[in-house]
Amino acid sequence: MISTNKPKIGFWAIALSALIWNTMGAYMYIIQKYKTEAFESQYSPQQLEIIYNMPAWATAVFALAVFAGVVGSIALACRKKIAFPAYFISLLGIVIHMIYIVFMSATLEADGLTSLLMPIMVLIIGLFLNSYSKNAILKGWLN
């Protein structure tokens, strides 16, 4: 009898959800970068001023977080070990970007504590995907 270490259906649900989530993040980055009407319609003029005055390094960290997350999600869906380092890089980008949002930008002054809901959710999901991909390696699901 041949023993295989195939992931169960929950793995595939998480991999697909992660891919959708990170693709949405990439979409948000792109529409923000290109200042589309779809993006601008979601925010007040004060919020847009804060977003568009973000320093280049914070924008670069945002891009790194988003696109490393996409790479991690593709790798996870393909059952490749590179998912873990990609998610780790994404998590680093998330943390650095959150430090900018909370401590260096005027986001809290403009929007109050509710402006932290999405960044906290992004951080929690980033932590989960980083941990999940490491555990998937330990279980032998990724090669």
Tab-separated table of N, CA, C and O in Angstrom, residues 22-68:
chain	number	residue	atom	x	y	z
A	22	ASN	N	-5.714	37.703	-1.685
A	22	ASN	CA	-4.499	38.402	-2.106
A	22	ASN	C	-4.646	39.012	-3.499
A	22	ASN	O	-4.051	40.058	-3.772
A	23	THR	N	-5.440	38.412	-4.352
A	23	THR	CA	-5.717	39.010	-5.660
A	23	THR	C	-6.513	40.307	-5.484
A	23	THR	O	-6.262	41.293	-6.175
A	24	MET	N	-7.440	40.298	-4.534
A	24	MET	CA	-8.182	41.529	-4.238
A	24	MET	C	-7.234	42.605	-3.711
A	24	MET	O	-7.378	43.781	-4.049
A	25	GLY	N	-6.255	42.215	-2.899
A	25	GLY	CA	-5.258	43.162	-2.413
A	25	GLY	C	-4.445	43.753	-3.554
A	25	GLY	O	-4.171	44.957	-3.577
A	26	ALA	N	-4.066	42.907	-4.505
A	26	ALA	CA	-3.317	43.388	-5.677
A	26	ALA	C	-4.176	44.347	-6.493
A	26	ALA	O	-3.685	45.386	-6.958
A	27	TYR	N	-5.440	44.018	-6.645
A	27	TYR	CA	-6.363	44.900	-7.362
A	27	TYR	C	-6.447	46.264	-6.661
A	27	TYR	O	-6.368	47.318	-7.312
A	28	MET	N	-6.576	46.244	-5.328
A	28	MET	CA	-6.662	47.509	-4.584
A	28	MET	C	-5.375	48.320	-4.736
A	28	MET	O	-5.428	49.544	-4.876
A	29	TYR	N	-4.236	47.650	-4.733
A	29	TYR	CA	-2.975	48.366	-4.929
A	29	TYR	C	-2.955	49.027	-6.305
A	29	TYR	O	-2.591	50.197	-6.434
A	30	ILE	N	-3.332	48.281	-7.320
A	30	ILE	CA	-3.279	48.799	-8.698
A	30	ILE	C	-4.228	49.976	-8.886
A	30	ILE	O	-3.839	51.000	-9.449
A	31	ILE	N	-5.465	49.852	-8.392
A	31	ILE	CA	-6.395	50.976	-8.595
A	31	ILE	C	-5.993	52.183	-7.749
A	31	ILE	O	-6.261	53.317	-8.134
A	32	GLN	N	-5.326	51.943	-6.618
A	32	GLN	CA	-4.809	53.069	-5.836
A	32	GLN	C	-3.660	53.729	-6.576
A	32	GLN	O	-3.601	54.955	-6.692
A	33	LYS	N	-2.750	52.933	-7.087
A	33	LYS	CA	-1.567	53.468	-7.769
A	33	LYS	C	-1.957	54.280	-9.008
A	33	LYS	O	-1.354	55.303	-9.299
A	34	TYR	N	-2.978	53.806	-9.736
A	34	TYR	CA	-3.412	54.494	-10.951
A	34	TYR	C	-4.507	55.527	-10.700
A	34	TYR	O	-5.013	56.130	-11.649
A	35	LYS	N	-4.859	55.714	-9.430
A	35	LYS	CA	-5.829	56.735	-9.029
A	35	LYS	C	-7.120	56.659	-9.843
A	35	LYS	O	-7.606	57.657	-10.373
A	36	THR	N	-7.675	55.472	-9.906
A	36	THR	CA	-8.881	55.273	-10.704
A	36	THR	C	-10.107	55.858	-10.005
A	36	THR	O	-10.112	56.063	-8.785
A	37	GLU	N	-11.128	56.064	-10.786
A	37	GLU	CA	-12.391	56.566	-10.249
A	37	GLU	C	-12.982	55.559	-9.267
A	37	GLU	O	-13.555	55.941	-8.242
A	38	ALA	N	-12.841	54.266	-9.568
A	38	ALA	CA	-13.348	53.223	-8.673
A	38	ALA	C	-12.698	53.325	-7.297
A	38	ALA	O	-13.350	53.136	-6.270
A	39	PHE	N	-11.428	53.638	-7.259
A	39	PHE	CA	-10.725	53.789	-5.990
A	39	PHE	C	-11.148	55.078	-5.294
A	39	PHE	O	-11.497	55.079	-4.111
A	40	GLU	N	-11.101	56.182	-6.019
A	40	GLU	CA	-11.372	57.476	-5.417
A	40	GLU	C	-12.804	57.615	-4.900
A	40	GLU	O	-13.049	58.347	-3.945
A	41	SER	N	-13.737	56.881	-5.500
A	41	SER	CA	-15.130	56.969	-5.062
A	41	SER	C	-15.345	56.351	-3.672
A	41	SER	O	-16.371	56.586	-3.043
A	42	GLN	N	-14.371	55.593	-3.190
A	42	GLN	CA	-14.496	54.927	-1.889
A	42	GLN	C	-14.051	55.798	-0.717
A	42	GLN	O	-14.259	55.436	0.440
A	43	TYR	N	-13.419	56.945	-1.015
A	43	TYR	CA	-12.781	57.726	0.033
A	43	TYR	C	-13.166	59.196	-0.038
A	43	TYR	O	-13.490	59.724	-1.092
A	44	SER	N	-13.064	59.855	1.115
A	44	SER	CA	-13.306	61.300	1.178
A	44	SER	C	-12.076	62.034	0.644
A	44	SER	O	-10.985	61.456	0.559
A	45	PRO	N	-12.223	63.315	0.299
A	45	PRO	CA	-11.055	64.080	-0.154
A	45	PRO	C	-9.915	64.085	0.871
A	45	PRO	O	-8.744	64.008	0.515
A	46	GLN	N	-10.260	64.159	2.161
A	46	GLN	CA	-9.239	64.147	3.210
A	46	GLN	C	-8.498	62.799	3.220
A	46	GLN	O	-7.274	62.760	3.336
A	47	GLN	N	-9.233	61.711	3.081
A	47	GLN	CA	-8.605	60.386	3.047
A	47	GLN	C	-7.710	60.236	1.817
A	47	GLN	O	-6.612	59.680	1.912
A	48	LEU	N	-8.196	60.719	0.682
A	48	LEU	CA	-7.396	60.623	-0.548
A	48	LEU	C	-6.107	61.418	-0.430
A	48	LEU	O	-5.052	60.986	-0.915
A	49	GLU	N	-6.175	62.580	0.224
A	49	GLU	CA	-4.966	63.378	0.409
A	49	GLU	C	-3.927	62.596	1.222
A	49	GLU	O	-2.743	62.585	0.899
A	50	ILE	N	-4.385	61.926	2.268
A	50	ILE	CA	-3.475	61.115	3.097
A	50	ILE	C	-2.884	59.975	2.265
A	50	ILE	O	-1.675	59.728	2.297
A	51	ILE	N	-3.730	59.292	1.511
A	51	ILE	CA	-3.283	58.149	0.706
A	51	ILE	C	-2.288	58.598	-0.360
A	51	ILE	O	-1.230	57.990	-0.535
A	52	TYR	N	-2.615	59.662	-1.071
A	52	TYR	CA	-1.764	60.102	-2.182
A	52	TYR	C	-0.476	60.796	-1.723
A	52	TYR	O	0.434	60.975	-2.519
A	53	ASN	N	-0.411	61.158	-0.446
A	53	ASN	CA	0.813	61.747	0.091
A	53	ASN	C	1.659	60.719	0.854
A	53	ASN	O	2.599	61.085	1.549
A	54	MET	N	1.308	59.449	0.695
A	54	MET	CA	2.084	58.389	1.320
A	54	MET	C	3.495	58.391	0.732
A	54	MET	O	3.660	58.508	-0.480
A	55	PRO	N	4.517	58.286	1.578
A	55	PRO	CA	5.883	58.270	1.040
A	55	PRO	C	6.125	57.050	0.148
A	55	PRO	O	5.464	56.022	0.288
A	56	ALA	N	7.087	57.198	-0.749
A	56	ALA	CA	7.378	56.128	-1.710
A	56	ALA	C	7.734	54.821	-1.010
A	56	ALA	O	7.323	53.740	-1.456
A	57	TRP	N	8.461	54.892	0.092
A	57	TRP	CA	8.850	53.654	0.775
A	57	TRP	C	7.628	52.922	1.322
A	57	TRP	O	7.579	51.692	1.298
A	58	ALA	N	6.620	53.655	1.805
A	58	ALA	CA	5.403	53.022	2.323
A	58	ALA	C	4.592	52.405	1.191
A	58	ALA	O	4.016	51.325	1.345
A	59	THR	N	4.575	53.075	0.049
A	59	THR	CA	3.901	52.510	-1.125
A	59	THR	C	4.624	51.251	-1.586
A	59	THR	O	3.984	50.243	-1.936
A	60	ALA	N	5.952	51.277	-1.571
A	60	ALA	CA	6.740	50.106	-1.976
A	60	ALA	C	6.502	48.929	-1.034
A	60	ALA	O	6.371	47.783	-1.475
A	61	VAL	N	6.410	49.207	0.265
A	61	VAL	CA	6.154	48.146	1.244
A	61	VAL	C	4.754	47.571	1.037
A	61	VAL	O	4.550	46.360	1.154
A	62	PHE	N	3.790	48.430	0.730
A	62	PHE	CA	2.432	47.986	0.424
A	62	PHE	C	2.466	47.047	-0.781
A	62	PHE	O	1.879	45.957	-0.752
A	63	ALA	N	3.167	47.440	-1.831
A	63	ALA	CA	3.275	46.601	-3.033
A	63	ALA	C	3.958	45.278	-2.708
A	63	ALA	O	3.507	44.211	-3.162
A	64	LEU	N	5.016	45.321	-1.933
A	64	LEU	CA	5.728	44.107	-1.545
A	64	LEU	C	4.801	43.159	-0.792
A	64	LEU	O	4.749	41.955	-1.090
A	65	ALA	N	4.060	43.689	0.158
A	65	ALA	CA	3.135	42.867	0.947
A	65	ALA	C	2.090	42.209	0.058
A	65	ALA	O	1.823	41.011	0.168
A	66	VAL	N	1.526	42.999	-0.828
A	66	VAL	CA	0.448	42.507	-1.685
A	66	VAL	C	0.944	41.451	-2.680
A	66	VAL	O	0.370	40.362	-2.776
A	67	PHE	N	2.002	41.764	-3.393
A	67	PHE	CA	2.440	40.856	-4.454
A	67	PHE	C	3.163	39.629	-3.906
A	67	PHE	O	3.069	38.547	-4.491
A	68	ALA	N	3.832	39.752	-2.758
A	68	ALA	CA	4.391	38.562	-2.111
A	68	ALA	C	3.253	37.655	-1.634
A	68	ALA	O	3.362	36.423	-1.707
